[in-house]
Short mmCIF file of C-alpha atoms in Angstrom, two decimals:
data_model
loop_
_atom_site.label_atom_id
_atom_site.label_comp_id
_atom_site.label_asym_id
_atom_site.label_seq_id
_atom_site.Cartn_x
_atom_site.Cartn_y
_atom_site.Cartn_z
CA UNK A 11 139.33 -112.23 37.09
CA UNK A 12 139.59 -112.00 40.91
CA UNK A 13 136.68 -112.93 43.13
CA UNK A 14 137.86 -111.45 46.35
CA UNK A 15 134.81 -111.50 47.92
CA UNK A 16 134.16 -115.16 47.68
CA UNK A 17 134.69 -117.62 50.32
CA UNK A 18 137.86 -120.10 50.38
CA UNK A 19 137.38 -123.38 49.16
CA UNK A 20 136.24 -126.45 51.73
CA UNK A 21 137.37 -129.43 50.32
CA UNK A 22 135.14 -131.80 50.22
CA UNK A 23 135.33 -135.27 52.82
CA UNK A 24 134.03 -138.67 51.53
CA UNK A 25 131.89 -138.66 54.37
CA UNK A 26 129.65 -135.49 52.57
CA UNK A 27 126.24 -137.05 52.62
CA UNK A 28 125.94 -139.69 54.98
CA UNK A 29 123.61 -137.40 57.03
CA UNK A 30 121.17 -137.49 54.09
CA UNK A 31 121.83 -141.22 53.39
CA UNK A 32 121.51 -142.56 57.02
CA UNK A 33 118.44 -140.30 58.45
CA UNK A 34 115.36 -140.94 57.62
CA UNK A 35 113.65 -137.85 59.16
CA UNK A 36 115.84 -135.69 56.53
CA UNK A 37 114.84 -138.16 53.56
CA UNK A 38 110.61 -137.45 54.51
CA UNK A 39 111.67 -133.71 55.34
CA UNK A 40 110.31 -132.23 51.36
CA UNK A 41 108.39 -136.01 51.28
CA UNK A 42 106.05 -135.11 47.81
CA UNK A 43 107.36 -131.96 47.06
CA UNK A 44 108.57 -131.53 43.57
CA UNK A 45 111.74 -130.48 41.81
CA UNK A 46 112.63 -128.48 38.24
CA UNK A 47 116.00 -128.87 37.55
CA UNK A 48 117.32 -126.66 34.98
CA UNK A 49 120.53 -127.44 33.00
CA UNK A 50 122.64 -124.71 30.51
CA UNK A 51 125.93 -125.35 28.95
CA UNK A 52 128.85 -127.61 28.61
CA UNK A 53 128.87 -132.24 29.68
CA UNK A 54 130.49 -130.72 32.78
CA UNK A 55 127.22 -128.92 33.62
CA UNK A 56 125.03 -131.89 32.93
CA UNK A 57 127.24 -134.17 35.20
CA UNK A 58 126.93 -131.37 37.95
CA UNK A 59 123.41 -131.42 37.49
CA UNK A 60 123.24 -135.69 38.34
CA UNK A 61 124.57 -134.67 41.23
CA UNK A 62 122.41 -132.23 42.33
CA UNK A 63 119.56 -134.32 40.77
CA UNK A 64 120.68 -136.95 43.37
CA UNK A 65 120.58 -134.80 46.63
CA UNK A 66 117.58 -133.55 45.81
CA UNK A 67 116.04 -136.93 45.63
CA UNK A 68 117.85 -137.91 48.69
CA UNK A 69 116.03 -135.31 50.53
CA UNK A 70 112.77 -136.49 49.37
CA UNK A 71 112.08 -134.54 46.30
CA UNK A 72 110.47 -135.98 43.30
CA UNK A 73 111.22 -134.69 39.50
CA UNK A 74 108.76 -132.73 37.27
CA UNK A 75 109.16 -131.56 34.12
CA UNK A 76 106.48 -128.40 34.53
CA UNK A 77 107.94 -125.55 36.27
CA UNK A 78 104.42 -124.39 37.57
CA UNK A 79 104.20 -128.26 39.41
CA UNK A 80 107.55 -127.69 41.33
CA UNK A 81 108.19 -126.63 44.63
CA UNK A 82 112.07 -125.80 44.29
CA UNK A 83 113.79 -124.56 40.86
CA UNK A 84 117.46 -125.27 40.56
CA UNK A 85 118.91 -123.22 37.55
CA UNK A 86 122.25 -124.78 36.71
CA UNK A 87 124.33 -122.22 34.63
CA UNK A 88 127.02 -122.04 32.42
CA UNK A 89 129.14 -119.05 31.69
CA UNK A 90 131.26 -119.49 28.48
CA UNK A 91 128.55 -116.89 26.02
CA UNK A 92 126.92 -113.59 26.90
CA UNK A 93 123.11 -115.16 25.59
CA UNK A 94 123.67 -118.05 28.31
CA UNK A 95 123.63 -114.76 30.67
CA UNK A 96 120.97 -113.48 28.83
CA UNK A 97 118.77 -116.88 28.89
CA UNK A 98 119.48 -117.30 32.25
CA UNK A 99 117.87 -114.32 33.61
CA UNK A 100 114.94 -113.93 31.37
CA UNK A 101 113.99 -117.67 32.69
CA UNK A 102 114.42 -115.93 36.46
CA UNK A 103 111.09 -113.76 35.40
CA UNK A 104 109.01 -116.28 34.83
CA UNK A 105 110.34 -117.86 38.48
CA UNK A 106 109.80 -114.56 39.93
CA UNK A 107 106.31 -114.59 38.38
CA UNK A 108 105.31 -118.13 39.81
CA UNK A 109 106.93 -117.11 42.91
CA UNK A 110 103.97 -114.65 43.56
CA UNK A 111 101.87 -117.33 43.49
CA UNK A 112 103.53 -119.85 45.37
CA UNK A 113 104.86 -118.20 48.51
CA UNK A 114 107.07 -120.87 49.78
CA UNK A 115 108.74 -121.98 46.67
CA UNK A 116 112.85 -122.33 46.65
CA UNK A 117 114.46 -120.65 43.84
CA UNK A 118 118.15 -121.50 43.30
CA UNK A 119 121.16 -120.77 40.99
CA UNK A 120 124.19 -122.82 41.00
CA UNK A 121 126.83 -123.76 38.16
CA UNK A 122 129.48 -121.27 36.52
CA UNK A 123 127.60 -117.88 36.38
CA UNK A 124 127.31 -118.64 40.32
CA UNK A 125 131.26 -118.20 40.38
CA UNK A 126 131.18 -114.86 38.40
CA UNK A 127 131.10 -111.92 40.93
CA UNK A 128 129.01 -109.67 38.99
CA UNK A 129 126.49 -112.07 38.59
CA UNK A 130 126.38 -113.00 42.06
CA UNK A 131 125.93 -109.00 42.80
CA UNK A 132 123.26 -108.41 40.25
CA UNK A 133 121.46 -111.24 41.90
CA UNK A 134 122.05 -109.83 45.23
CA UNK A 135 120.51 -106.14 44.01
CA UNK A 136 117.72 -107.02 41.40
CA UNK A 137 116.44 -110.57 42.16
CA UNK A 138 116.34 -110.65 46.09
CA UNK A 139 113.85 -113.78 45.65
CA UNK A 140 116.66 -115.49 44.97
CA UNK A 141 116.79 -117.82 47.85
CA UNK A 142 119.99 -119.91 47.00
CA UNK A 143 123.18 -119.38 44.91
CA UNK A 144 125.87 -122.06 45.21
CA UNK A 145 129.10 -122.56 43.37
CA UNK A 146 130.86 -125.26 41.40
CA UNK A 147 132.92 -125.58 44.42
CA UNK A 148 130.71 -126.58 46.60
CA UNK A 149 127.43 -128.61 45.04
CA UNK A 150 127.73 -131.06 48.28
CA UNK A 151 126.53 -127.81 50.47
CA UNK A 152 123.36 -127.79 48.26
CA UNK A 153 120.93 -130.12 50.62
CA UNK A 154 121.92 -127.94 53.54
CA UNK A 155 121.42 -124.78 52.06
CA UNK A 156 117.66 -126.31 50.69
CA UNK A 157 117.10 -127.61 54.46
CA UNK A 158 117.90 -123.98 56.34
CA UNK A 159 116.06 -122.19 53.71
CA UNK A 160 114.74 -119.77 55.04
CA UNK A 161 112.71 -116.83 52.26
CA UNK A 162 116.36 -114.72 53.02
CA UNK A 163 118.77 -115.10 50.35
CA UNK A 164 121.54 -117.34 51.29
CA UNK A 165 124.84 -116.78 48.98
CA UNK A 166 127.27 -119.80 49.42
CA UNK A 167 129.93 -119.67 46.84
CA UNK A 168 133.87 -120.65 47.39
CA UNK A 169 136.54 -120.04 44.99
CA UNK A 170 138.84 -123.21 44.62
CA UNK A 171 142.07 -123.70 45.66
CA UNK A 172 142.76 -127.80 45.26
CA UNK A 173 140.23 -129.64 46.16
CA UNK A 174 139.55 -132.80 44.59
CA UNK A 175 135.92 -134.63 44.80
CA UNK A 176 135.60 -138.14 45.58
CA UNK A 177 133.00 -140.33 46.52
CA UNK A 178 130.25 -138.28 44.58
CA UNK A 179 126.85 -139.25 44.44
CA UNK A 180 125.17 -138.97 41.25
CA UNK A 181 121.42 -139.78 40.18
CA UNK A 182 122.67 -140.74 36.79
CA UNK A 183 120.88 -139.46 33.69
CA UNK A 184 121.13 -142.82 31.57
CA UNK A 185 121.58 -146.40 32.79
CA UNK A 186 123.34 -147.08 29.43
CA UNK A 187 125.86 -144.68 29.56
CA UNK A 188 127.92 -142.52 32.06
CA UNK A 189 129.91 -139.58 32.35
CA UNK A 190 133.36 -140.02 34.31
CA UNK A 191 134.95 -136.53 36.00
CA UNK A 192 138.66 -137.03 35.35
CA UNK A 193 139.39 -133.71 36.38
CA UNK A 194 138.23 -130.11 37.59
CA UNK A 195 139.19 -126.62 36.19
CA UNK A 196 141.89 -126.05 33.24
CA UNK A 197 145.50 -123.66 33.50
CA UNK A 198 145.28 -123.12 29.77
CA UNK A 199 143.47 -119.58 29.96
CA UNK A 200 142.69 -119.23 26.56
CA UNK A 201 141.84 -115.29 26.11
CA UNK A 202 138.12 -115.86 25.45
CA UNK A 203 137.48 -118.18 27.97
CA UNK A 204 136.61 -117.83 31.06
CA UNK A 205 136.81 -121.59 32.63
CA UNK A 206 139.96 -120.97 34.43
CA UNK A 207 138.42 -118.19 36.38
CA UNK A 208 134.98 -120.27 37.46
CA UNK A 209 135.89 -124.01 37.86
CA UNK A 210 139.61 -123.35 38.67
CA UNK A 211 142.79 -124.28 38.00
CA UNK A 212 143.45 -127.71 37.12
CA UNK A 213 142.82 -130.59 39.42
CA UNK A 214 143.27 -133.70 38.61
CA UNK A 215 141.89 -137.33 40.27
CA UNK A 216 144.04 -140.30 41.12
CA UNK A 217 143.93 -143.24 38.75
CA UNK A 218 143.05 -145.65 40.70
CA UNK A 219 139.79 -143.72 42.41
CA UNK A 220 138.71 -142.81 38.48
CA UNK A 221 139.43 -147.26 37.66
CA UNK A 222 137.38 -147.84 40.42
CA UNK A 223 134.69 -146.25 39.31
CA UNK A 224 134.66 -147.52 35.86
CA UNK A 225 134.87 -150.78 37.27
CA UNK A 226 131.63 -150.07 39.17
CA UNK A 227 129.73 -148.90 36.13
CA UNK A 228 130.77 -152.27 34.02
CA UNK A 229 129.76 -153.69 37.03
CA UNK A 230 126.50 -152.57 36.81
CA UNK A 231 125.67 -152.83 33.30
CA UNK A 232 127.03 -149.53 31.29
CA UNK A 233 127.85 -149.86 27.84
CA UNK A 234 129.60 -146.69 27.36
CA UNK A 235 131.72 -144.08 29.63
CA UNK A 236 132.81 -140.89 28.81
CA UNK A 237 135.78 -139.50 30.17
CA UNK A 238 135.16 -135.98 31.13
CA UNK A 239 137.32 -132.54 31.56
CA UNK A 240 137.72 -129.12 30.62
CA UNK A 241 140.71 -130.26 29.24
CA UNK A 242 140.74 -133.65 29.14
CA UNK A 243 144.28 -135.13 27.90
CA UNK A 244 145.87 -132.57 30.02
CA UNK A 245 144.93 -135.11 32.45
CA UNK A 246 148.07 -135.39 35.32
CA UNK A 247 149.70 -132.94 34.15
CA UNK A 248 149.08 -131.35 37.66
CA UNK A 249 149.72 -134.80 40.03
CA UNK A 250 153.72 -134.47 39.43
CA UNK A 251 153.97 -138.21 39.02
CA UNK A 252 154.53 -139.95 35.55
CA UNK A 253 151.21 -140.83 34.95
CA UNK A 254 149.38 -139.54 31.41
CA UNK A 255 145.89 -139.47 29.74
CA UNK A 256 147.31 -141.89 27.16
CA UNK A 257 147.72 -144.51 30.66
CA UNK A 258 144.39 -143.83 31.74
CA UNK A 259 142.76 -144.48 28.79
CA UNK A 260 145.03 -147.56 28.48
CA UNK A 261 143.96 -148.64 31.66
CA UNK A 262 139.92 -148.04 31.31
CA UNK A 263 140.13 -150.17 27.95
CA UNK A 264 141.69 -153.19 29.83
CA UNK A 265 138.62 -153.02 32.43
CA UNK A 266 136.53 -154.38 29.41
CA UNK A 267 133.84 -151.86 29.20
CA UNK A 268 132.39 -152.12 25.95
CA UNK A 269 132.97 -148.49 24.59
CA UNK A 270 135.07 -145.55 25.68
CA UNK A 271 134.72 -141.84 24.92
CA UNK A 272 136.44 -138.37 25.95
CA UNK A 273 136.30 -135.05 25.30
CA UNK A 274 137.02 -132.04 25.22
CA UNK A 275 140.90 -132.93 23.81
CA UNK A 276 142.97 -129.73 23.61
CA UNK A 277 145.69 -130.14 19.92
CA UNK A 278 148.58 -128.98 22.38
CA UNK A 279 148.22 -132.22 24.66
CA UNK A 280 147.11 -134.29 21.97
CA UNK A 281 150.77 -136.98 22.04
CA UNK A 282 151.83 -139.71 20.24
CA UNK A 283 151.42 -141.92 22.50
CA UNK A 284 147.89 -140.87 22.53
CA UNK A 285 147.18 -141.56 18.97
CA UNK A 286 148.36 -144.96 19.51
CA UNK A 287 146.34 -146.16 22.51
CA UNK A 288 143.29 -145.52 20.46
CA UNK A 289 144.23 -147.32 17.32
CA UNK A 290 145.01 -150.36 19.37
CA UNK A 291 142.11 -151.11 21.16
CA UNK A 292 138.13 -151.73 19.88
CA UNK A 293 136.66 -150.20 23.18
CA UNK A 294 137.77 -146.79 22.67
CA UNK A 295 135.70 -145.31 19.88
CA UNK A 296 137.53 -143.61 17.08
CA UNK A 297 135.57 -140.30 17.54
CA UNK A 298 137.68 -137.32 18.30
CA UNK A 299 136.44 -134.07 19.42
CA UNK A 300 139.46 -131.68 18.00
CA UNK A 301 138.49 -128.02 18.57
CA UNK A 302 140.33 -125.76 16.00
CA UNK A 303 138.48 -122.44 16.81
CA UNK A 304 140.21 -120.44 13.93
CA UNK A 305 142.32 -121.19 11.01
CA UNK A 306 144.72 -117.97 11.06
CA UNK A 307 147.67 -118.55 13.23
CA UNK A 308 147.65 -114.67 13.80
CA UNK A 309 143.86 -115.46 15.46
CA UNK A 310 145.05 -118.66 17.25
CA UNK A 311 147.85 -116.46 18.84
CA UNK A 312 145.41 -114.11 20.24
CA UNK A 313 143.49 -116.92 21.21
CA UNK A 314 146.56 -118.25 23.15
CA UNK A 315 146.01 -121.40 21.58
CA UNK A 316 149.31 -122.51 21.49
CA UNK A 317 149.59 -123.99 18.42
CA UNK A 318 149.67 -122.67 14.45
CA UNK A 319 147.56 -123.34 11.63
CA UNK A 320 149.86 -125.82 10.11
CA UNK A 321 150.54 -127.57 13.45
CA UNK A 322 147.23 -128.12 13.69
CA UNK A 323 146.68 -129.65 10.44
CA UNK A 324 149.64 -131.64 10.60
CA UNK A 325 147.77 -133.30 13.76
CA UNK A 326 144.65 -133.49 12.35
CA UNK A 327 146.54 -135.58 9.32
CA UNK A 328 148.35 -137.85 11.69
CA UNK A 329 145.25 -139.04 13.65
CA UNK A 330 143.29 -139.79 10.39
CA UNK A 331 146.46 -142.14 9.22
CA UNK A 332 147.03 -143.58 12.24
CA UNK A 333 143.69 -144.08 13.66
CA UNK A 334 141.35 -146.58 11.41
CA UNK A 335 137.91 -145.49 10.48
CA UNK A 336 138.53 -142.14 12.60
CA UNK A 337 135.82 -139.50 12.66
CA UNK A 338 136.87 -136.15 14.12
CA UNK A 339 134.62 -133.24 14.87
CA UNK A 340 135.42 -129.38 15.92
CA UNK A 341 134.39 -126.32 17.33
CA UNK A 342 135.25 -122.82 15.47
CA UNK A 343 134.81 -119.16 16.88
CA UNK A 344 134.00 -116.59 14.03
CA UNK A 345 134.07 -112.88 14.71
CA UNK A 346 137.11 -113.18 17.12
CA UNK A 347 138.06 -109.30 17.94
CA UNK A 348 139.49 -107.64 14.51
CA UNK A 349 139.20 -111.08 12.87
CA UNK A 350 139.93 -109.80 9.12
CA UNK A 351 138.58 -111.53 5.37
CA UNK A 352 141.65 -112.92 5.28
CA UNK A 353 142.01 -114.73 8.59
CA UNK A 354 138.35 -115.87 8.34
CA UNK A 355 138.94 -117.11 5.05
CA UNK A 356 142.10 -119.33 6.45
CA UNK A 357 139.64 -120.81 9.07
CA UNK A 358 137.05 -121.40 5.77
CA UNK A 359 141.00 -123.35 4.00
CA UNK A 360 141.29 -125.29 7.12
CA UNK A 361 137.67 -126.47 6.89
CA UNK A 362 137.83 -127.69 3.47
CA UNK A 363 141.80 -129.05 4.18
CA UNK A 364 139.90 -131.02 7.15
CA UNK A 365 136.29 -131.98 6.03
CA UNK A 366 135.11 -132.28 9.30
CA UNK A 367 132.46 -134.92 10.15
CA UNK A 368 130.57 -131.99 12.17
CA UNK A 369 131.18 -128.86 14.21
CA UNK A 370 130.26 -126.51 16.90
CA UNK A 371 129.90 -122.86 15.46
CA UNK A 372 129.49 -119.80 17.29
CA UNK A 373 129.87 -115.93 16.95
CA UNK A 374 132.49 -114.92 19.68
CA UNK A 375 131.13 -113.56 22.63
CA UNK A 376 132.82 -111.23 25.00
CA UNK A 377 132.78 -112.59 28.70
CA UNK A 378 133.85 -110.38 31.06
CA UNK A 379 137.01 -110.44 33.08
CA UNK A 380 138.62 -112.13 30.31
CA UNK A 381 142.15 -110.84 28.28
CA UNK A 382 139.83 -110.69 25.14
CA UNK A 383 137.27 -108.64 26.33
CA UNK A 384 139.61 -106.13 26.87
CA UNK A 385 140.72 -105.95 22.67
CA UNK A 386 139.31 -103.50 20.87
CA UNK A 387 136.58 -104.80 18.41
CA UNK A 388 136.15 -103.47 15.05
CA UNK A 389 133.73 -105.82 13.18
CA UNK A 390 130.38 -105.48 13.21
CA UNK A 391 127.31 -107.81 14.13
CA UNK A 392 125.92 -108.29 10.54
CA UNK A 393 129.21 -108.93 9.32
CA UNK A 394 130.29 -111.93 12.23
CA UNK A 395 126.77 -113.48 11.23
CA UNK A 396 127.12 -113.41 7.63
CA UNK A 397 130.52 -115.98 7.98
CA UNK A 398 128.89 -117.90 10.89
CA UNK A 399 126.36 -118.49 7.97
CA UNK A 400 129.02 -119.42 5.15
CA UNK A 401 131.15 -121.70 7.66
CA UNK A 402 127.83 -123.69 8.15
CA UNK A 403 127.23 -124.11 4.90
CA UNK A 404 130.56 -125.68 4.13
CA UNK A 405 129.86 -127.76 7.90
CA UNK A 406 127.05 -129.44 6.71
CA UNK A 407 128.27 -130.03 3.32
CA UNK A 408 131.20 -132.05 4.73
CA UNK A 409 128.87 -133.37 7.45
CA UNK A 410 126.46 -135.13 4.78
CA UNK A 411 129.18 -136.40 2.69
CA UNK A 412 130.65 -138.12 5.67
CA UNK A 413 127.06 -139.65 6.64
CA UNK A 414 126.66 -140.71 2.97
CA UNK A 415 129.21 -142.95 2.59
CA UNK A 416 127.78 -144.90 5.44
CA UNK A 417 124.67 -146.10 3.06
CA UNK A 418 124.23 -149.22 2.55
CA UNK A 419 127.03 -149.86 4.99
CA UNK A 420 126.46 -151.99 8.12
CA UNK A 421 127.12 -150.17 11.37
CA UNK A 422 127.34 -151.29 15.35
CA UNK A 423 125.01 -148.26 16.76
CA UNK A 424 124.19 -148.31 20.70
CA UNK A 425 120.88 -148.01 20.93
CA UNK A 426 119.74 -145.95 23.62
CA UNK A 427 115.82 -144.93 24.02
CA UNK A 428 112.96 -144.36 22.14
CA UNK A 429 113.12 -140.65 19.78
CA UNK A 430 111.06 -138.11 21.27
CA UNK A 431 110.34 -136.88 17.71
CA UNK A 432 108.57 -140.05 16.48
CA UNK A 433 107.78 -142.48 19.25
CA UNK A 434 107.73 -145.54 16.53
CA UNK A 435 111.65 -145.06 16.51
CA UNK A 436 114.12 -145.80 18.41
CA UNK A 437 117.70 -143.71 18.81
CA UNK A 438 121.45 -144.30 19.03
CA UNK A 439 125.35 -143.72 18.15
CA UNK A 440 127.67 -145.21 16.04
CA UNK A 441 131.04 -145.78 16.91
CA UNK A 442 132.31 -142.48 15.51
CA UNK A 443 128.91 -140.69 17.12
CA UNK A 444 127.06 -140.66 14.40
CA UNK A 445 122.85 -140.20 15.63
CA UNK A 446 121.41 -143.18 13.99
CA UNK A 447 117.52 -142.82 13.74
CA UNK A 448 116.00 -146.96 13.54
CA UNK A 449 112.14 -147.97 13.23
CA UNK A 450 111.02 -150.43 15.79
CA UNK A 451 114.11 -152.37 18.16
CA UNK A 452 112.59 -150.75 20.95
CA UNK A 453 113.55 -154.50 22.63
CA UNK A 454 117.13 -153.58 21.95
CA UNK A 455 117.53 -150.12 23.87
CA UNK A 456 120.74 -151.26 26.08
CA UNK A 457 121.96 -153.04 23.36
CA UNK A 458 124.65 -152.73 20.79
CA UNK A 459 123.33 -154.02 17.70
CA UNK A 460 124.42 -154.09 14.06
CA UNK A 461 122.27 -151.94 11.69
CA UNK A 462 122.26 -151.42 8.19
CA UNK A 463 121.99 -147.73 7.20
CA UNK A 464 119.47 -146.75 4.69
CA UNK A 465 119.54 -142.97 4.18
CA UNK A 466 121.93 -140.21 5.43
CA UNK A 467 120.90 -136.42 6.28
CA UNK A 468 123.52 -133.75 7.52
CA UNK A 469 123.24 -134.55 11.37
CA UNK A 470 121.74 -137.82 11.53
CA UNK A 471 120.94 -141.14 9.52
CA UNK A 472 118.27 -143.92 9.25
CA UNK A 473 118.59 -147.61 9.64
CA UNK A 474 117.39 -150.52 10.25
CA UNK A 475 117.88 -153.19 12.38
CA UNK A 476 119.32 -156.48 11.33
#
């Protein structure tokens, strides 16, 4: 996908927002407005969206969680399925709606749809109330765009050509735990995706400016980090030095934060060396996200994937001997174009080969400007959604089995706030992120405590605290 009629990249200078740190007239400039920020898609989305969250504070705004109470709406999008599009747009009526009420309110769309050109020309022909669309590329241009708002549409979006952010401001959505950007954008170009195209092509951080800032979070109190990027242990790849993921994560253990995570891992960069940087430290959890996406190495070809069905599982085998305790979870595309019986049944062997301790599961979606959009599709709605419904089944069957030999079984879980569902309990993960649901121990939210699971249901379990 081109986008020749977006602007060129501005890379970013560590000196972004000192105008909105250092003056106080900007800071009282939207002093007791409100804002609704809106967030779709992927952890990269939500760690856009603490950024945004942060400006927007910076410039006075406070945070509500009614649209009708908010004087600007920021709609952070995500591009990777058609009903993102879909959900996107029908929550635009109800801000056009709200808008007829409430003259001077700012509407704005950032995120990956923002980077897709036909999106950013439908908004420019049927939703002229629009008043801001910004990129990926250039987030730290959202507080001027809010300031010079204006009631005329105001389309600010770059595509990306190396930059590299540093020194981001984020108004972090946990005090417990915290994503880390490793990276931006991906060169795999898997046919169905459409990553490459929006965030760019892969851009990696220095080591040292991504230790630093794990050394700030232990520094102020965070249990747990998550290393973060489209591709995450493709991390380097691009900096032409001999650094690797497998370093990093060497490195980030040795800080002494008290538990590290990652995702999304790709198979094809998934070394070795890898495999045995987890197993030998405590801090980083043995929970590996290990997307398959289909089982037939014809499919996985199509996919550009890289790797075969018995490559795969060869892997998946390795990690689980060489990694104690290890739970590893996937994500699987059904209905990929012409996908036969045959090759959906292979994804269906690989399944039951694997057992997975959970999975994402979608119907394939068609995004446009992508290779795979462009294959002819012969199967038929009814028919993707009748095997999205039998590879769930055989999910969740593997998913409870996995959660029910932790009975009885004591467990360290972080514990992280109270549920929303029943305010008497309190919520958090296990080493291998497993949702552990615990009455009471609201004292320990922060804390990493050991509790002694009672019951196990497919996506979650109950304990109690000991």
């Amino acid at each position: 996908m081109n986008l020749p009629n977006l602007k060129e990249a501005r890379v970013r200078s560590d000196k972004k927002v000192e105008y909105l740190e250092n003056d106080n007239n900007i800071k009282k400039m939207f002093d007791g407005k409100k804002y609704f920020l809106k967030t779709y898609g992927c952890q990269m989305n939500v760690h856009d969206s603490e950024e945004i969250r942060k400006y927007l504070e910076l410039l006075g705004f406070s945070e509500t969680d009614t649209l009708e109470d908010s004087d600007i709406v920021v709609l952070n999008t995500c591009a990777i399925r058609e009903n993102a599009h879909d959900k996107v747009f029908g929550y635009l009526g109800r801000c056009k709606h709200l808008k007829k009420d409430k003259k001077d309110l700012i509407v704005a769309i950032g995120g990956c749809m923002s980077q897709e050109e036909n999106v950013v020309n439908e908004i420019k022909t049927k939703h002229p109330y629009v008043d801001i669309v910004f990129g990926t590329h250039n987030i730290n241009e959202f507080p001027k765009l809010v300031m010079n708002a204006t009631g005329i549409q105001d389309i600010e979006v770059y595509s990306c050509e190396g930059n590299v952010f540093e020194n981001v401001l984020y108004s972090r959505d946990s005090k417990i735990k915290a994503w880390v950007n490793i990276m931006y954008g991906c060169d795999k170009f898997c046919t169905y995706c459409i990553v490459p195209y929006t965030r760019g092509k892969q851009r990696s951080r220095k080591m040292d400016k991504i230790l630093k800032e794990v050394q700030e979070l232990k520094n102020n109190g965070y249990k747990e980090i998550t290393l973060l990027g489209q591709n995450v242990n493709a991390y380097a790849k691009d900096l032409n030095d001999k650094t690797t993921f497998a370093m990093l994560l060497e490195e980030c253990a040795k800080i002494g934060i008290e538990r590290i995570r990652f995702v999304t891992s790709h198979p094809w960069d998934f070394t070795d060396e890898m495999i045995d940087i987890i197993a030998k430290y405590d801090n980083i959890m043995p929970y590996i996200h290990l997307p398959l996406q289909a089982g037939s190495s014809k499919i996985l070809k199509l996919m550009g994937r890289r790797y075969t069905k018995e490559e795969y599982i060869e892997l998946f085998n390795k990690i689980k001997t060489r990694i104690p305790n290890v739970a590893i979870t996937t994500d699987i595309i059904v209905g990929f174009p012409n996908e036969t019986e045959e090759e959906f049944n292979e994804t269906l062997d690989v399944v039951n080969k694997c057992k997975y301790d959970g999975a994402y599961t979608f119907i394939y979606s068609p995004r446009e400007g992508t290779p795979a959009a462009l294959m002819n599709d012969s199967i038929d709605l009814k028919t993707k959604e009748e095997r999205l419904y039998k590879l769930n089944e055989i999910i969740n069957k593997y998913s409870k089995e996995a959660n029910e030999k932790l009975v009885g079984k004591i467990v360290k879980v972080l514990i992280e706030d109270v549920s929303e569902k029943d305010k008497e309990k309190v919520f958090g993960y296990t080493d291998t992120m497993k949702l552990v649901n615990v009455i009471g121990g609201s004292d320990k939210i922060g804390e990493i405590v050991d509790v002694k699971i009672t019951d196990a249901k497919s996506f979650s379990l109950d304990g109690e605290v000991l």
